Amino acid sequence: MSDKGKDVDLTRAKQNTGVWLVKVPKYLSQQWAKASGRGEVGKLKIGKAQGKTVVSFNLSEDLTVVECSGEKVSSVRSPREHPFTMQTVGGQSLAVFTESSDKLALEGMVVQRAECRPAVSESYMKLKKLQIEESTKPLRFSQKLEKAITTNYKPVSNHSYNLEYEKKKKEEGKRARADKQKVLEMLFSAFEKHQYYNIRDLVDITKQPVIYLKEILREICVYNPRGPHKSTWELKSEYRHYKEGQEEEEEEEKME
Amino acid sequence: MTSLGSSSSSTTEYVVRVPKNTSKKYNLMAFNAGDKVSCSAWTQARMERDMSNRRIYGEEESQEGAAGSEFGKKQKEESRRKKYGIVKKEFKVEDQPWILKVNGKAGRRFKGLKKGGVTENASYYIFTQCADGAFEAFPVHAWYNFTPQAKHRTLTAEEAEEEWGRRNKVVNHFSIMLQRRFREQERGDDDDEEGEKGGKKKKKKGGRGGDLRIHDLEEDLEMSSDESEGSNGEDDEAKAKSKKDKGPKGKGKKKKKKGSDFEGFEDSDDGDFEGLEVDYMSDESSSEEEEQEKTKPNKGEGVPKGIDEMSESEEESEEENKNEEDAKEEEEEEDGKKTPVQVEKKKKKDSSGESDSSEDSDIEGEAASALFMKKRTPPKRGGGRGSAGSSRTGSRPGTPSIDNAATSNTLRAAANKLEQGKRQTTIPSSETPAAKRLKMEPSPQSSSGKSTPQPVSGKSTPSASDVQLTEDAVRRYLIRKPMTTKDLLKKFQTKRTGLSSEQTVNVLAQILKRLNPERKNINEKMHFYLTE
C-alpha cells in the first residue's frame, strides 16, 4: 500500500452523528461568506405546525446587503426568510468526510436533506432581476473609439530588430574552418549528450561551415534519412556506446 | 436559543453559524443504498487518491540525453503541439478519484468518482449541531460517488464477447468463470505441472462424468460460495495450486448445487472440454508410456496396428496363438495403463491399415498380440473392432447386417470389445476383412476362454446409433472442413455414442493420432483437417 493512503479517522463516525445536507442558493452563500465575528449568519427556526415539521431560516439583518457590480448603490436587499424544504435521504447513503492538509476524518452520516428556498418577496424579485441583468452582459463587447489610433504602425526604414540581426551576423563573420581535431572533439562531446542531431543544430554547435562539417560528419557519423529520427546524424556504431562511463579516449584512438 | 410556545405549533430557534477559519474541507461520500454501507460498522478505513491517470495526462519523458534522444526534441514537440493546437488536460490531483479500503485487506473496496457540477449553481452546506445547540454550517467542497469494487473475477471484454456468442449453447454458466480460471492456470503454470494438471483434469472429468464423485481435495479446501453467481469469493492472492484445486472442486460443488450435472455437462460441451486440448498436445507422459508399452509387444516393429486393423488384416492362427501368450503376459503387466495403451495401439494399427491395407499382413503378429491385449483389458475397446473394420473399409461389401450387429464404435468400452469379439464370428469376409475375420473368429474364442463371458447384447449397439465414434466418421468430418477437437467432440456426444466422456476423449485422441491430420491455426485455435 502506498504511503499516501491515509487512515480515515472514524471516531466521529462511530458516534453516529447525524448531519443535515442543505442546498443553499448561491447568493445566500455569498452573503454568508461576508459574515463577521463568530460567523453567525442567522437563525434557524424548527417548529411543528399541524403535525409537520417546519424549518425556516432567517438571515441576519446585516447580511442582507447585497453587493452589486454596477455603480449604483444597491437598493436591493436579499430576502430574509428562507423556508427549508425537507427531503429524505433515501436512495443513497451519504457520509461526510473531511480532508485537512494532513488527515482524513469521517464526520458523520447525513440524516436529512433540505433545500433552502428564499421566500418569494419583492426584494427577492429585485435581486433576481439584478442578477439576470448581470449575467446577460456579454463578457466582451465592442466599443466605438473617438479617435483613430495612429501610434501603432509607422513606416520605418529598417526595423530595429533587423538591424540587430545584421549586426550580429557581421560580428560573427563567416564560419571558419577550425582544426579537425577540435571539431571532432566538439562533435563527440555533443553526441555524448544526445544521440541524434540535425545538421542545422550541429552547425550551430560547432560553428563550422556546412560543407566542411559534412565532410567530417561523413567520417564518423551516419545519416538517417528515414525512420523515427528523420534526417538526423548519429555516430557510427563503432564510435558509440551509450552506457555508463563513456571513454572519449577510446573514440579518439579509434579515429586516429 | 429561545422557545416560543403557541397553541398549535412550537418552534425552537437555533443560531446558525458559518465558521470562517476551517482548514478542513468538507466533502460528501455518496453510497448507493443498495450496497448497504454502514459507516458505523467500519473498524478501519484507508483512503487515498487514485493516481492511475497520471501517466495518461502527465507526459512521460523518456530519459533525456544519451541514447535515443534527439537534440532539441522537446522544443520540437512543443512547437508542434502549438501549431496543431493540441491542448493537454492538466492532471489535477484534486479531481482524481478516491480509493477507499474498509476493514483492511479482506474488507470491501470502493472507488469514489468526483461528481461534477455540484458547486456551480448552488452550494451545499453541512449543518451540524453543536454542543451549545447552535448549528454550524460548512460548505461542501466536493461530492464523490463511491461504488464498491468487485473482488471476484470478471471477464474481459473479449471474453465477454465470446461467451455472449455462446450464450445459447452454454447452460452451465458457472463453468464460464471456472474455465477462465483454468485457462489462466494453464498459461501460468510450468510444464512440470502440466502433467499434474492433466491428471487433475482427468479427475475432474471423471468426477463430472461419473456420479458426482467428490474430489479428494474438497475436504482440504474451504470453498466459500458467496452471493455472487457461482464464482467463489477467492481473494486475489489465491495461489495457483489452490486455484487449481478449487477449480475442480468448485466444479464438483457447483454441479452438486446445480443438480443437473449431466445435463449441464452435455450441453456445455464448449466449456467442459476446453481442457482437453491440453491432454492432446501436452500430455506427453501418458502417450509416452503408451508408446513404450506398445513397442514392447510390437517387438520393434514399425507401426503397430489397432484392433480394427488387426481384425481386418490377414492373420494366421499360429501367429495369433504365439502372440496371444505374449499379449497376455503383457496385459497382465499393464493393468493400470491398458486403456490408453490399447487405444493407442489400436489407433496406430488402424491408421496404418487405413492408409495401406496391404500392410495388414505385415503386422499380423503385432496385431494379434495387440488384439489380445486389448481384449484382455477391462472391457473398453469392445466390439469396436468389428464395427471399425466394417465402417472403415468401405470396400466391405454387403455387410450391413454385420454393421448393425457389431455397430459399436471402434474404440468402445472394453466390455464392448469382448462382446464384439464373440459376435464377430459371424462377420463375412472380403479379401482384407477376411483375414481380420479369421483373426476375429479365433480371438473371441480365445478371449472367451480367458475372460468371463459377457452378455453379448450389453453394449454392442449404442443406444442411439446415429453417430459412431469411428475413425471413418472423424475422417469424414475432417475432410469436409477443419475442426477443432472441441468441434469433434461435439459431434460425438456421449449420449449418442454411448461412450462416457472419458472414453470419448481417449478414443478420439487415438483416432486423431492415427489419422495424423494436418493442423492449422484458425482464430488462434488449432484446427485439424484432412485433404484427400
PDB file of N, CA and C in Angstrom, chain B residues 153-165 176-177 180 183:
ATOM      1  N   ARG B 153     -13.647 -12.549  -9.897  1.00  0.00           N
ATOM      2  CA  ARG B 153     -13.121 -12.437 -11.256  1.00  0.00           C
ATOM      3  C   ARG B 153     -14.202 -11.983 -12.205  1.00  0.00           C
ATOM      4  N   THR B 154     -13.775 -11.126 -13.094  1.00  0.00           N
ATOM      5  CA  THR B 154     -14.729 -10.753 -14.138  1.00  0.00           C
ATOM      6  C   THR B 154     -14.104 -11.068 -15.493  1.00  0.00           C
ATOM      7  N   LEU B 155     -14.953 -11.153 -16.484  1.00  0.00           N
ATOM      8  CA  LEU B 155     -14.448 -11.441 -17.813  1.00  0.00           C
ATOM      9  C   LEU B 155     -13.973 -10.155 -18.468  1.00  0.00           C
ATOM     10  N   THR B 156     -12.961 -10.272 -19.261  1.00  0.00           N
ATOM     11  CA  THR B 156     -12.561  -9.099 -20.021  1.00  0.00           C
ATOM     12  C   THR B 156     -13.527  -8.914 -21.179  1.00  0.00           C
ATOM     13  N   ALA B 157     -13.318  -7.831 -21.892  1.00  0.00           N
ATOM     14  CA  ALA B 157     -14.282  -7.531 -22.946  1.00  0.00           C
ATOM     15  C   ALA B 157     -14.284  -8.616 -24.007  1.00  0.00           C
ATOM     16  N   GLU B 158     -13.094  -9.096 -24.365  1.00  0.00           N
ATOM     17  CA  GLU B 158     -13.042 -10.103 -25.415  1.00  0.00           C
ATOM     18  C   GLU B 158     -13.705 -11.385 -24.982  1.00  0.00           C
ATOM     19  N   GLU B 159     -13.420 -11.738 -23.740  1.00  0.00           N
ATOM     20  CA  GLU B 159     -14.009 -12.983 -23.264  1.00  0.00           C
ATOM     21  C   GLU B 159     -15.517 -12.853 -23.161  1.00  0.00           C
ATOM     22  N   ALA B 160     -15.936 -11.681 -22.750  1.00  0.00           N
ATOM     23  CA  ALA B 160     -17.374 -11.489 -22.625  1.00  0.00           C
ATOM     24  C   ALA B 160     -18.041 -11.617 -23.985  1.00  0.00           C
ATOM     25  N   GLU B 161     -17.382 -11.078 -24.988  1.00  0.00           N
ATOM     26  CA  GLU B 161     -17.933 -11.191 -26.338  1.00  0.00           C
ATOM     27  C   GLU B 161     -18.055 -12.637 -26.743  1.00  0.00           C
ATOM     28  N   GLU B 162     -17.011 -13.361 -26.422  1.00  0.00           N
ATOM     29  CA  GLU B 162     -17.000 -14.782 -26.754  1.00  0.00           C
ATOM     30  C   GLU B 162     -18.167 -15.510 -26.120  1.00  0.00           C
ATOM     31  N   GLU B 163     -18.295 -15.280 -24.828  1.00  0.00           N
ATOM     32  CA  GLU B 163     -19.336 -16.007 -24.106  1.00  0.00           C
ATOM     33  C   GLU B 163     -20.707 -15.583 -24.572  1.00  0.00           C
ATOM     34  N   TRP B 164     -20.802 -14.329 -24.959  1.00  0.00           N
ATOM     35  CA  TRP B 164     -22.085 -13.859 -25.451  1.00  0.00           C
ATOM     36  C   TRP B 164     -22.466 -14.633 -26.693  1.00  0.00           C
ATOM     37  N   GLY B 165     -21.470 -14.899 -27.517  1.00  0.00           N
ATOM     38  CA  GLY B 165     -21.779 -15.648 -28.716  1.00  0.00           C
ATOM     39  C   GLY B 165     -22.230 -17.055 -28.412  1.00  0.00           C
ATOM     40  N   ILE B 176     -18.307 -20.965 -16.784  1.00  0.00           N
ATOM     41  CA  ILE B 176     -17.606 -19.984 -17.605  1.00  0.00           C
ATOM     42  C   ILE B 176     -16.406 -19.429 -16.849  1.00  0.00           C
ATOM     43  N   MET B 177     -16.653 -19.026 -15.635  1.00  0.00           N
ATOM     44  CA  MET B 177     -15.554 -18.434 -14.869  1.00  0.00           C
ATOM     45  C   MET B 177     -14.542 -19.493 -14.501  1.00  0.00           C
ATOM     46  N   ARG B 180     -12.299 -20.084 -17.295  1.00  0.00           N
ATOM     47  CA  ARG B 180     -11.365 -18.971 -17.441  1.00  0.00           C
ATOM     48  C   ARG B 180     -10.227 -19.134 -16.456  1.00  0.00           C
ATOM     49  N   ARG B 183      -7.922 -21.752 -17.649  1.00  0.00           N
ATOM     50  CA  ARG B 183      -7.083 -21.277 -18.735  1.00  0.00           C
ATOM     51  C   ARG B 183      -5.937 -20.456 -18.194  1.00  0.00           C
TER      52      ARG B 183
END
